[in-house]
Coordinates of C-alpha atoms and ligand atoms in Angstrom, one line a residue:
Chain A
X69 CA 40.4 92.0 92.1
X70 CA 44.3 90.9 91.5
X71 CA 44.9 87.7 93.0
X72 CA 48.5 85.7 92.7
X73 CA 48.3 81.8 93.7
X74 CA 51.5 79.7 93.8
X75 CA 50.5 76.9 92.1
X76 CA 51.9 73.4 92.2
X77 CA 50.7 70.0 90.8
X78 CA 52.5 67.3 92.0
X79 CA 51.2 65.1 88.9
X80 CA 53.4 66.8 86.6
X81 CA 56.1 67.3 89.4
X82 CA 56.8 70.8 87.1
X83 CA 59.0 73.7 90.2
X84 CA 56.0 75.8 91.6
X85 CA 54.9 78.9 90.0
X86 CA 52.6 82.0 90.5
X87 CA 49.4 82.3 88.4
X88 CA 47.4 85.5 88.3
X89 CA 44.1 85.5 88.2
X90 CA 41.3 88.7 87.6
X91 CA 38.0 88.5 89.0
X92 CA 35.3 91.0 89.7
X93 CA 34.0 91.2 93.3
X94 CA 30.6 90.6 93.7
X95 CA 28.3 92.5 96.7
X96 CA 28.3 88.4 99.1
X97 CA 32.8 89.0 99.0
X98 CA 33.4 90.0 102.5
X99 CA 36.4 87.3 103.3
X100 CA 38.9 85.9 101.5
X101 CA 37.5 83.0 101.2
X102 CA 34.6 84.0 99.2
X103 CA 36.5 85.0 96.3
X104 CA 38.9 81.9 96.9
X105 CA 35.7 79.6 96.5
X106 CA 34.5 81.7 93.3
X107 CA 37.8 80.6 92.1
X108 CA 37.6 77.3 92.1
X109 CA 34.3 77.4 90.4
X110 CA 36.2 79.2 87.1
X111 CA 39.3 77.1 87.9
X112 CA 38.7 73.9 89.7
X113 CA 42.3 72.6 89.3
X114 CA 43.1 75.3 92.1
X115 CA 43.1 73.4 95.6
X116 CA 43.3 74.7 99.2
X117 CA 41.7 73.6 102.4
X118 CA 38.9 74.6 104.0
X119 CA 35.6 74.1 106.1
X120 CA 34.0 76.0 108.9
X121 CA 34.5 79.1 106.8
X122 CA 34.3 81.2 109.9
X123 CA 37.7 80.5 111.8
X124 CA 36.9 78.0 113.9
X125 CA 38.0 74.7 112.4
X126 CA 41.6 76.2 111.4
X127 CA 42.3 74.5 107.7
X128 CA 42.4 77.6 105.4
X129 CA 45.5 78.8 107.0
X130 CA 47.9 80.8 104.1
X131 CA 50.5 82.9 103.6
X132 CA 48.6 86.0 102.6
X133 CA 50.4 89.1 101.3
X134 CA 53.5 88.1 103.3
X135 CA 51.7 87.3 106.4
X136 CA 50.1 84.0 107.8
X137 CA 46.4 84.0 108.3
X138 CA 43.1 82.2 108.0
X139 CA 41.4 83.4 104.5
X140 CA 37.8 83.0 105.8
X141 CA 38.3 86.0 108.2
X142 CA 40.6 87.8 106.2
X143 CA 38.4 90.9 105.3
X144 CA 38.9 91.8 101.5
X145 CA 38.8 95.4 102.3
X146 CA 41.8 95.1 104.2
X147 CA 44.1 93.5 101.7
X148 CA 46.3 95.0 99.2
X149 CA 46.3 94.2 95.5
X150 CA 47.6 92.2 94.0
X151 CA 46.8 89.8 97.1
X152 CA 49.4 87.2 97.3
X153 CA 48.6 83.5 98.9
X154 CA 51.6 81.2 99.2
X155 CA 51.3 78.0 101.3
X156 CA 52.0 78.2 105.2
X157 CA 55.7 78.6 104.8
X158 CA 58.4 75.9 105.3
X159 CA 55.6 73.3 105.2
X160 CA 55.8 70.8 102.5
X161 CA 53.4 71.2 99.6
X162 CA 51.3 68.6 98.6
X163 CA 49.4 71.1 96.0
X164 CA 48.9 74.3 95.5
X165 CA 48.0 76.1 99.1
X166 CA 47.6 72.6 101.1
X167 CA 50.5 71.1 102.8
X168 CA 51.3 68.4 104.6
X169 CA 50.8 69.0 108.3
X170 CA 51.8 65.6 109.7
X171 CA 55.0 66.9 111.5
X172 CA 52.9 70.0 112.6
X173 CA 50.9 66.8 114.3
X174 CA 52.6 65.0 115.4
X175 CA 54.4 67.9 117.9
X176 CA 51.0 67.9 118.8
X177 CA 50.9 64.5 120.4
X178 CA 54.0 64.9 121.9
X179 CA 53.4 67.1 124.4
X180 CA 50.3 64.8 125.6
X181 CA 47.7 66.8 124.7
X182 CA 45.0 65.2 127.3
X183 CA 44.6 65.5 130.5
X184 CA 46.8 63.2 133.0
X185 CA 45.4 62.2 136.3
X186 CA 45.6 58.8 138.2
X187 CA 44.0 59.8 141.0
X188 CA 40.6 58.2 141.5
X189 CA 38.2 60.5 140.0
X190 CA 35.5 61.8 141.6
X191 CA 32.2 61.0 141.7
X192 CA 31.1 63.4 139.1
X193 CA 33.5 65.5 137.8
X194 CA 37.1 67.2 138.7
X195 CA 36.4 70.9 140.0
X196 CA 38.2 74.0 139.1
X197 CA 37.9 77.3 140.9
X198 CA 37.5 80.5 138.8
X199 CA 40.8 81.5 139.0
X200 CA 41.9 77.9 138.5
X201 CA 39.3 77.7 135.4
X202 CA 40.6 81.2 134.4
X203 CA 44.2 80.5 134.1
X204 CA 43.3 78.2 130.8
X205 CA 41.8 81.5 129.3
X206 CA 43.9 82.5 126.0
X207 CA 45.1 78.4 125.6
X208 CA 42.1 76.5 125.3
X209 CA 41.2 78.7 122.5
X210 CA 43.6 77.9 119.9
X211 CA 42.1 75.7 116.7
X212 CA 45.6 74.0 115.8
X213 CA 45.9 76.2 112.3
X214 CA 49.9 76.4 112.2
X215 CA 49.4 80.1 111.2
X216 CA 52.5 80.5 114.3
X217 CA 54.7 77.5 113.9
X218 CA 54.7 78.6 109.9
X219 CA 55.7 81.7 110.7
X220 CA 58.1 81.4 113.5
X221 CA 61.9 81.3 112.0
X222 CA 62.9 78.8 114.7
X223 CA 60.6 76.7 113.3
X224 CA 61.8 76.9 110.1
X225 CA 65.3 75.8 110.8
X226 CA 64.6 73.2 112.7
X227 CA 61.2 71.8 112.4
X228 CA 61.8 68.1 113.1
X229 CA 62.7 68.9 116.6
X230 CA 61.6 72.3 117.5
X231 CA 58.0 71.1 119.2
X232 CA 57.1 74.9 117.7
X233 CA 54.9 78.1 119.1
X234 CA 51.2 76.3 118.6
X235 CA 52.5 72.3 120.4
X236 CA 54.1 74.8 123.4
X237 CA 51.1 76.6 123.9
X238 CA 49.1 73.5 124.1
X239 CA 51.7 71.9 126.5
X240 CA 51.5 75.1 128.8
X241 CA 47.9 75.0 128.6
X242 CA 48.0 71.4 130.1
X243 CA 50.8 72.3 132.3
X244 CA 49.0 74.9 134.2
X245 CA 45.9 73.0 134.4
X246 CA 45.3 72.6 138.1
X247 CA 43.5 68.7 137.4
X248 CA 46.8 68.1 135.4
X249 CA 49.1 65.8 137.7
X250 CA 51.9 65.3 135.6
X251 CA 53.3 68.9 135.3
X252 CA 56.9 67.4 136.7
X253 CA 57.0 64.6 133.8
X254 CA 55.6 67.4 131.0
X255 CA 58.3 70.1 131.7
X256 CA 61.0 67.5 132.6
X257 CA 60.6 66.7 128.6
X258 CA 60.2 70.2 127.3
X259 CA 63.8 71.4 129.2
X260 CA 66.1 70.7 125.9
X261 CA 67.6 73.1 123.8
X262 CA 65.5 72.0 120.6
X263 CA 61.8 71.2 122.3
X264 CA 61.7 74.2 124.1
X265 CA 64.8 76.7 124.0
X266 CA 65.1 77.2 120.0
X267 CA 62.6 79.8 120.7
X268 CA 64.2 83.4 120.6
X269 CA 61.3 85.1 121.6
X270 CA 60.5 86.9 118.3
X271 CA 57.3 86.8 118.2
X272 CA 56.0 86.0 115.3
X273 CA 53.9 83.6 116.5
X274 CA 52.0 86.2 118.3
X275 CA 51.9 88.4 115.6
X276 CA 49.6 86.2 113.3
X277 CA 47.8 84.2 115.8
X278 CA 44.1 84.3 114.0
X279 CA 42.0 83.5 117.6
X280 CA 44.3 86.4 119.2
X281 CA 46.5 83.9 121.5
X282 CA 50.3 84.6 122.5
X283 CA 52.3 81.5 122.1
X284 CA 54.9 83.5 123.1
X285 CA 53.8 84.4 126.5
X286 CA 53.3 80.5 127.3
X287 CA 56.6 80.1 126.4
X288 CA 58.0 82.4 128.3
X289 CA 55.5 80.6 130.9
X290 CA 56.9 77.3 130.8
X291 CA 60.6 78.6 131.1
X292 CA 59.3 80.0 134.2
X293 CA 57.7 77.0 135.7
X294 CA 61.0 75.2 134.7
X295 CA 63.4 77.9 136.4
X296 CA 60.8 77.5 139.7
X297 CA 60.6 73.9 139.3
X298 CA 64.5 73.5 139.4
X299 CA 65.3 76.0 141.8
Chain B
X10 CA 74.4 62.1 128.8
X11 CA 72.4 65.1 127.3
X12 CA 75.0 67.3 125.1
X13 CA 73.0 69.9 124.2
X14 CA 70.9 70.9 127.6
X15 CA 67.9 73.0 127.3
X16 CA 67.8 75.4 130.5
X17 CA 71.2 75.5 132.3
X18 CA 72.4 77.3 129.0
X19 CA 69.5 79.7 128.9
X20 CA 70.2 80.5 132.5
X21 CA 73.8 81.1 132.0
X22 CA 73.3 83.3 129.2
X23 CA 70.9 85.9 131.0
X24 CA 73.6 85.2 134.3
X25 CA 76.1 87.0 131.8
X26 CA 74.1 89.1 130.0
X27 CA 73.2 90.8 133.3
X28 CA 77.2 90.5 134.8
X29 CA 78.2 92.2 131.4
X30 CA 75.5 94.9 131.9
X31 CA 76.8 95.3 135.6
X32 CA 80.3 95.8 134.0
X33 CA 79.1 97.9 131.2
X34 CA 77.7 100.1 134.4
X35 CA 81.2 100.4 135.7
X36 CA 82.7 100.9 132.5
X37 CA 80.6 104.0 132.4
X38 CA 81.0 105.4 135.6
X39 CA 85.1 105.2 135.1
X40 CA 84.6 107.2 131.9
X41 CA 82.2 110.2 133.2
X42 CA 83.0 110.2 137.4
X43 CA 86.4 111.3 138.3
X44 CA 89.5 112.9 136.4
X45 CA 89.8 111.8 132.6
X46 CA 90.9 108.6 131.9
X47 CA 94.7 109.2 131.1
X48 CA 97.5 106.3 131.0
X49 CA 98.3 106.7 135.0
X50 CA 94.5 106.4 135.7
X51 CA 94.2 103.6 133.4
X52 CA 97.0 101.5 134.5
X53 CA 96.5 102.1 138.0
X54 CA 93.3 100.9 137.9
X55 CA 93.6 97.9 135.7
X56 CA 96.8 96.5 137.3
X57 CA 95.3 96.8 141.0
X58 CA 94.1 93.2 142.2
X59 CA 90.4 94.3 142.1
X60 CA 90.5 96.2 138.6
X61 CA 92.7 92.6 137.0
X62 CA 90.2 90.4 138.4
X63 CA 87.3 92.9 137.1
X64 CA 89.1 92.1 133.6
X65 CA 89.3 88.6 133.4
X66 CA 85.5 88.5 134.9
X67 CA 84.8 90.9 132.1
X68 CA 86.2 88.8 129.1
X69 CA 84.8 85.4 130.7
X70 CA 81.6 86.6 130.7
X71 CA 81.6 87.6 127.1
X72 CA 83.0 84.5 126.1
X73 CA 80.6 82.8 127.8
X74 CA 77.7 85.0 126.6
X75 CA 79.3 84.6 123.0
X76 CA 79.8 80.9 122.7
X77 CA 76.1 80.4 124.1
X78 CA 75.1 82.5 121.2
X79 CA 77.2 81.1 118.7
X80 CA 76.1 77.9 119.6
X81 CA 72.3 78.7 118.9
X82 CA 73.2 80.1 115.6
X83 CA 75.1 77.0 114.7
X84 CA 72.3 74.8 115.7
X85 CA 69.3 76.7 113.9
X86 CA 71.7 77.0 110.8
X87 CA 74.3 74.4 110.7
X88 CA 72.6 70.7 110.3
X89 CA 75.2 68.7 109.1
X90 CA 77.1 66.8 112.0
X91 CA 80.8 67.1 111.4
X92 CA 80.2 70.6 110.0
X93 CA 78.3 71.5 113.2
X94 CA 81.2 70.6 115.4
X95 CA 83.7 71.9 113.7
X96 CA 82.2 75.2 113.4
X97 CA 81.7 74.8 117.5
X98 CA 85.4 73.7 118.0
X99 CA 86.8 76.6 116.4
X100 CA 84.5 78.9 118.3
X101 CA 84.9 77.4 121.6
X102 CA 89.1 77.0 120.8
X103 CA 89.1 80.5 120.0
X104 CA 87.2 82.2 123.3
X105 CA 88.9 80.0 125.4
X106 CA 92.2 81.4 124.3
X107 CA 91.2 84.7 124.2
X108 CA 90.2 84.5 128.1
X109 CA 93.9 82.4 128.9
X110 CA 95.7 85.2 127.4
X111 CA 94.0 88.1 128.5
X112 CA 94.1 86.2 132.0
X113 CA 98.1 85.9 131.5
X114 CA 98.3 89.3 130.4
X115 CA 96.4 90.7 134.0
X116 CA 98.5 88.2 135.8
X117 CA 102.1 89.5 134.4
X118 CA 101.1 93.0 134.9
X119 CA 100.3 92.0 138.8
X120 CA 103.3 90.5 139.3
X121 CA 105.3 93.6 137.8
X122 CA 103.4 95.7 140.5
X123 CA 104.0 94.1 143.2
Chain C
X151 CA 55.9 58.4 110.5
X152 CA 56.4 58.8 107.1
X153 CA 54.9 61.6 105.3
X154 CA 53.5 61.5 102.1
X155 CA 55.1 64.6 100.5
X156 CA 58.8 62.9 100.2
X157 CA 60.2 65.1 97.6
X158 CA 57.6 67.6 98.1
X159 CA 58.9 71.7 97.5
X160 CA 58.3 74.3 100.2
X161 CA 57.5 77.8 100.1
X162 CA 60.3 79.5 102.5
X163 CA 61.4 82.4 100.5
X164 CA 62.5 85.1 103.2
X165 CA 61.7 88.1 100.3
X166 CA 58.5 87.3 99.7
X167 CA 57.9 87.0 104.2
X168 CA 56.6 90.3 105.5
X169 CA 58.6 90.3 108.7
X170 CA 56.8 92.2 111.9
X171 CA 59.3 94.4 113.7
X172 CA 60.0 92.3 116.7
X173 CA 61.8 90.0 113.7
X174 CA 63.9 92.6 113.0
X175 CA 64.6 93.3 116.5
X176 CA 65.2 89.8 116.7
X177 CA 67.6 89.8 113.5
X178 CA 69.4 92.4 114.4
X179 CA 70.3 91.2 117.9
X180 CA 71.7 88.4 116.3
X181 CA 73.7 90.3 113.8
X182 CA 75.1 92.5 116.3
X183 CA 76.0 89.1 118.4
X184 CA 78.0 87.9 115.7
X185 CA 79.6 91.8 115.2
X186 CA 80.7 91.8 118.4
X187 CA 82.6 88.3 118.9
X188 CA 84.5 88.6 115.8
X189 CA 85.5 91.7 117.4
X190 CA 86.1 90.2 120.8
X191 CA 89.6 89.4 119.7
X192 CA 90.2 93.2 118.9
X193 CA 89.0 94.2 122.5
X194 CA 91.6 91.6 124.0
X195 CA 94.4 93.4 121.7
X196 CA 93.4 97.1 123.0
X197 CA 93.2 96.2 126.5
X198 CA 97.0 94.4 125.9
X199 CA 98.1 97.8 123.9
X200 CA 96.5 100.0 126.2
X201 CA 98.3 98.8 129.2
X202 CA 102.1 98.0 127.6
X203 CA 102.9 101.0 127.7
X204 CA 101.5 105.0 127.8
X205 CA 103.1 105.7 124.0
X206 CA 101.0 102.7 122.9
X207 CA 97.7 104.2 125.1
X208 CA 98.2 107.4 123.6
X209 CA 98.7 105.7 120.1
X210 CA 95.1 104.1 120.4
X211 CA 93.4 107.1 119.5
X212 CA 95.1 108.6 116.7
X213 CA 94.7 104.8 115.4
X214 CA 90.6 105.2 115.8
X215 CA 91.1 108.7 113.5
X216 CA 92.1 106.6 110.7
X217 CA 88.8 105.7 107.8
X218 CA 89.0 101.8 107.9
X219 CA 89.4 102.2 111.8
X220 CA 86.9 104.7 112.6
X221 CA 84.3 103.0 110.2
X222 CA 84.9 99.5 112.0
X223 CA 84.3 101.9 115.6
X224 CA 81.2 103.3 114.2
X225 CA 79.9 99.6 113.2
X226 CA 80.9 97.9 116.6
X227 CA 79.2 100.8 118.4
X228 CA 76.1 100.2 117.2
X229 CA 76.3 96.5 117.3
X230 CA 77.0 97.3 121.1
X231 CA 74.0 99.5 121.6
X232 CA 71.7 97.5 119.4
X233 CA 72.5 94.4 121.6
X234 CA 72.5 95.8 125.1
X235 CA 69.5 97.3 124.6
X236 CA 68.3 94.4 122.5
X237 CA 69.3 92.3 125.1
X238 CA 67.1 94.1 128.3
X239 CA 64.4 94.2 126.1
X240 CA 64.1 90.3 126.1
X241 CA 65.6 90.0 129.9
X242 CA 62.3 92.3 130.8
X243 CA 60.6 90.2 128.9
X244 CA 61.9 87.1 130.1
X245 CA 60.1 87.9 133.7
X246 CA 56.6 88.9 131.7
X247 CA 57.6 92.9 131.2
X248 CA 56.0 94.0 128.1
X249 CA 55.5 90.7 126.8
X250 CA 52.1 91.8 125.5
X251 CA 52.4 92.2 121.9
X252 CA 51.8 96.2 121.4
X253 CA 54.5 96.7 123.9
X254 CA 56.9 94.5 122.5
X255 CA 56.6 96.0 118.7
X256 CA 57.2 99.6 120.7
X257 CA 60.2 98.4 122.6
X258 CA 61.6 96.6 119.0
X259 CA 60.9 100.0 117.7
X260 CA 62.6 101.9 120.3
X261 CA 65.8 99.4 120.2
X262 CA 66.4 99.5 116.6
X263 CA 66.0 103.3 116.4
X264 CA 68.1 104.7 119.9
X265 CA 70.8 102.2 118.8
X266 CA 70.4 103.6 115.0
X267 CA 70.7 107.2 116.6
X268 CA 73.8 105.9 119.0
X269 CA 75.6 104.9 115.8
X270 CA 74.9 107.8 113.9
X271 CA 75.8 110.2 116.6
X272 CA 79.0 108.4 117.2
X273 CA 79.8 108.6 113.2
X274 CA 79.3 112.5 113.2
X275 CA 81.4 113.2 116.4
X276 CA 84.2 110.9 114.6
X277 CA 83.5 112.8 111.7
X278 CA 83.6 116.1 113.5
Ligands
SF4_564 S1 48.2 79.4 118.7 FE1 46.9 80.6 117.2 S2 48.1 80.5 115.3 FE2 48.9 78.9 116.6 S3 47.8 77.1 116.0 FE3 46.7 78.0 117.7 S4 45.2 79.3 116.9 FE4 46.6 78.8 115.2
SF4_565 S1 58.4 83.7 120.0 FE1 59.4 81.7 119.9 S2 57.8 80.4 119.1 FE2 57.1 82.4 118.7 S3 57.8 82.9 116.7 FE3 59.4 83.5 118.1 S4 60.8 81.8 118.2 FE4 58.9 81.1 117.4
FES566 S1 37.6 77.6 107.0 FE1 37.7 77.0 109.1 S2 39.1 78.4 109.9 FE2 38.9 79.1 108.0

C-alpha cells in the first residue's frame, strides 16, 4: 500500500513536506491504524496520536484523503491509493500528524461543560424522564476528536473566537438538559456573532463526524432556543 | 455596547430574505399575469403610491440583506482592524446611497404625477 | 493560555480539502451574494432608465442584446437563482427542514444544478 505523510520536525524547524512510504499489507490490516502503527515500527521518527484504537478515546483524528476522520476506524478497503494523511486542518502542528489542541480546549471550557444546578439536590440523585433522558441522545456521544471544528471553514477563519461545531454541540447538549438550571446564563453568552453566528450552516461538521453526531442540527438548536428565549 | 450582535442580525437577514422572496413573488406575477409589460404598464405601476413604496421596500431590503452578508464575509476574511472598517464603511456608504437615491427618484416621479 | 506551538505551521491548503457538496452549496451562495451586490448598483440604474422615459425603456433591451451585456445577464441570472434557491434551502433548514444530512447533500445538489440549468437556459434563449 501507497501511503503519503506530511511530515514535520519541529527540531530542524525545516517547511513541512510529504514523504511516501510503500508497505505491504499484511492479513491483521483492517484499519488505518494498523498499517500507521506498522509504520512507526520501520520509521519511528513518524509521530501521531493515538490510544483506544477503536474510536472511542478520539486522539487519532487526520485529515485522510481530503477528509477528516479517526484512522483506527478508517477501513483500509475503503480508501484510495495513494492514501493521504495531513494533520487536522488549520490546527497548529507540533509534529508530523499531532497538533496542538489547546484552543480546541479551551472552547471546550467555555461553554461550561458540567452540569449547573444550585438547587439542593436530592437525596439520591436528579431524575430524568425518558423523553427528558432521550433528548441528550446524539450529544452525549461525541469523544471531543475535532474531526468537525477542523473541518468547518468558519472555524478556519476565525478560530480564536468561533467557539466551533464540537464546543456548540456540547453547549446544546447542556442546554437542553432538563437538570441544567442555567440555560438563560448559557445562551445569553453563545448570542454573538463570533461564538455562535459565524456558523453558515455548511455542514461540514456533520459530514465527518466519526460517532455519527450532527453539530449542525444543535446549532441550528440553540438559535432556536435563543429566537424562543427572546421572543 | 456590543458592536457586532449575534442574533438581531441573523434575524434581520432571514426578515429580508423572506420580504425579497415575497417581492420576487410579485415581480413574477407582474411579468406572466396580465397584458405584457410595456412602458405605460410599467410606469403606471411604478409611479402609483403603492408600486413607489413597493420599490424603495424592494431596494431596502436588499441593502439590508447585502450589507448583513458583506459584513460576515468581512469578518471571516478581513482580520485586520482598520482594514475591517474600512472595507465596512465603503459598503455600508455605498447601499445607503443607493436606497436615498432610488428613494428620491420614486419620490420625484410621484410628485410629477400628481 | 499560551500555546506551545508559537511559530508552529498549519496544514489549511483548500486544494488538497475534499469539500462535501453542502460546501459548495455553501460557496456558491456566497459567491452569488457578492455577484449580486456589486450588481445592486446596476438594478438602481435600470429602474432610473426604465422609468425616464419610454425611448430609454425600449432602449433597455436592445442594450441586453449586446455580448458584454448579455454575458453579465446570463452571470447575474444565475447568481439570482443560485441564491434564492440557496437561500430557502437554509431558511427550511433554519426551522429543522431537511437538516438531516442525506437531505441536505440532495437539496445542495438540487440548488447548484436547477440554478446551473436556469443559467444555461437563459444563455441559449439570449443566444437564440
Ligand atoms: S461532534 Fe463528532 S466530530 Fe465533533 S468532536 Fe464530537 S465526536 Fe468528534
Ligand atoms: S454547519 Fe456551522 S459549525 Fe458545522 S461546519 Fe458548517 S459552519 Fe461549521
Ligand atoms: S485511537 Fe482512540 S479514537 Fe482512534
Amino acid at each position: 500500500m501507497h501511503i503519503r505523510i506530511y511530515r514535520y520536525d519541529p527540531e530542524t524547524g525545516a517547511q513541512p513536506h510529504m514523504q511516501d512510504y510503500t508497505i505491504e499489507l499484511e492479513s491483521g490490516d483492517k484499519k488505518l491504524l494498523d498499517v500507521l502503527m506498522r509504520l512507526k515500527n520501520i520509521d519511528d521518527s513518524l509521530s501521531f496520536r493515538r490510544s483506544c484504537r477503536e474510536g472511542v478515546c478520539g486522539s487519532d483524528a487526520m485529515n485522510i484523503n481530503g477528509r477528516n476522520g479517526l484512522a483506527c476506524i478508517t477501513a483500509l478497503s475503503t480508501l484510495k491509493e495513494p492514501v493521504v494523511l495531513r494533520p487536522l486542518p488549520g490546527f497548529p502542528v507540533i509534529r508530523d500528524l499531532v497538533v496542538d489542541m489547546t484552543q480546541f480546549f479551551a472552547h471546550y471550557h467555555e461553554i461550561k461543560p458540567y452540569l449547573i444546578n444550585d438547587d439542593v439536590p436530592p437525596e439520591r440523585e436528579r431524575l430524568q424522564t425518558p423523553e427528558q433522558r432521550e433528548r441528550l441522545n446524539g450529544l452525549y456521544e461525541c469523544i471531543l476528536c475535532a474531526c468537525c471544528s477542523a473541518f468547518c471553514p468558519s472555524y478556519w477563519w476565525n478560530p480564536d473566537k468561533f467557539i466551533g461545531p464540537a464546543g456548540l454541540l456540547q453547549a446544546y447538549r447542556f442546554i437542553v438538559d432538563s437538570r441544567d438550571t442555567a440555560t438563560a446564563e448559557r445562551l445569553a453568552y453563545l448570542d454573538d456573532v463570533y461564538r455562535l453566528y459565524r456558523c453558515r450552516t455548511i455542514m461540514n461538521c456533520t459530514e465527518v463526524c466519526p460517532k455519527g453526531l450532527s453539530p449542525s442540527h444543535a446549532i441550528e438548536g440553540i438559535r432556536l432556543e435563543l429566537v424562543r428565549a427572546s421572543s | 455596547m456590543r458592536v457586532f450582535v449575534g442574533q438581531r442580525a441573523w434575524l434581520l437577514q432571514r426578515a429580508s430574505a423572506l420580504a425579497l422572496l415575497l417581492f420576487l413573488a410579485l415581480g413574477a406575477a407582474l411579468l406572466l399575469v396580465g397584458p405584457p409589460l410595456t412602458y405605460e404598464r410599467w410606469h403606471a405601476l411604478a409611479t402609483s403610491l403603492p408600486g413607489a413604496v413597493i420599490i424603495v421596500l424592494l431596494f431596502a431590503a436588499l441593502s439590508l440583506h447585502g450589507w448583513i452578508g458583506a459584513r460576515d464575509i468581512v469578518l471571516d476574511y478581513i482580520h485586520s482592524m482598520p482594514a475591517r472598517l474600512s472595507v465596512l464603511g465603503i459598503i455600508a456608504v455605498i447601499l445607503f446611497a443607493i436606497v436615498i437615491r432610488v428613494a428620491l427618484t420614486m419620490a420625484a416621479h410621484l410628485s410629477l404625477v400628481t | 493560555m499560551r500555546s506551545p506551538t508559537g511559530g508552529a505551521p498549519k496544514f489549511l491548503n483548500l486544494f488538497h480539502i475534499r469539500f462535501p457538496i453542502g460546501a459548495m452549496a455553501s460557496i456558491g451562495h456566497r459567491i452569488s451574494g457578492v455577484l449580486l451586490l456589486i450588481g445592486l448598483p446596476l438594478l438602481a440604474l435600470t429602474l432610473e432608465r426604465s422609468l425616464s422615459s419610454e425611448v430609454a425603456f425600449e432602449s433597455l433591451w436592445p442594450a441586453v442584446a449586446s455580448p458584454w451585456w448579455g454575458l453579465l445577464l446570463v452571470i447575474l441570472v444565475w447568481a439570482a437563482a443560485q441564491h434564492v434557491l440557496a437561500g430557502v434551502r437554509h431558511l427550511l433548514m433554519d426551522i429543522g427542514i431537511g437538516s438531516p444530512l442525506a437531505q441536505a447533500r440532495t437539496s445542495a445538489w438540487a440548488v447548484i444544478l436547477t440554478a446551473a440549468i436556469i443559467a444555461l437556459a437563459t444563455a441559449i434563449r439570449w443566444l437564440a
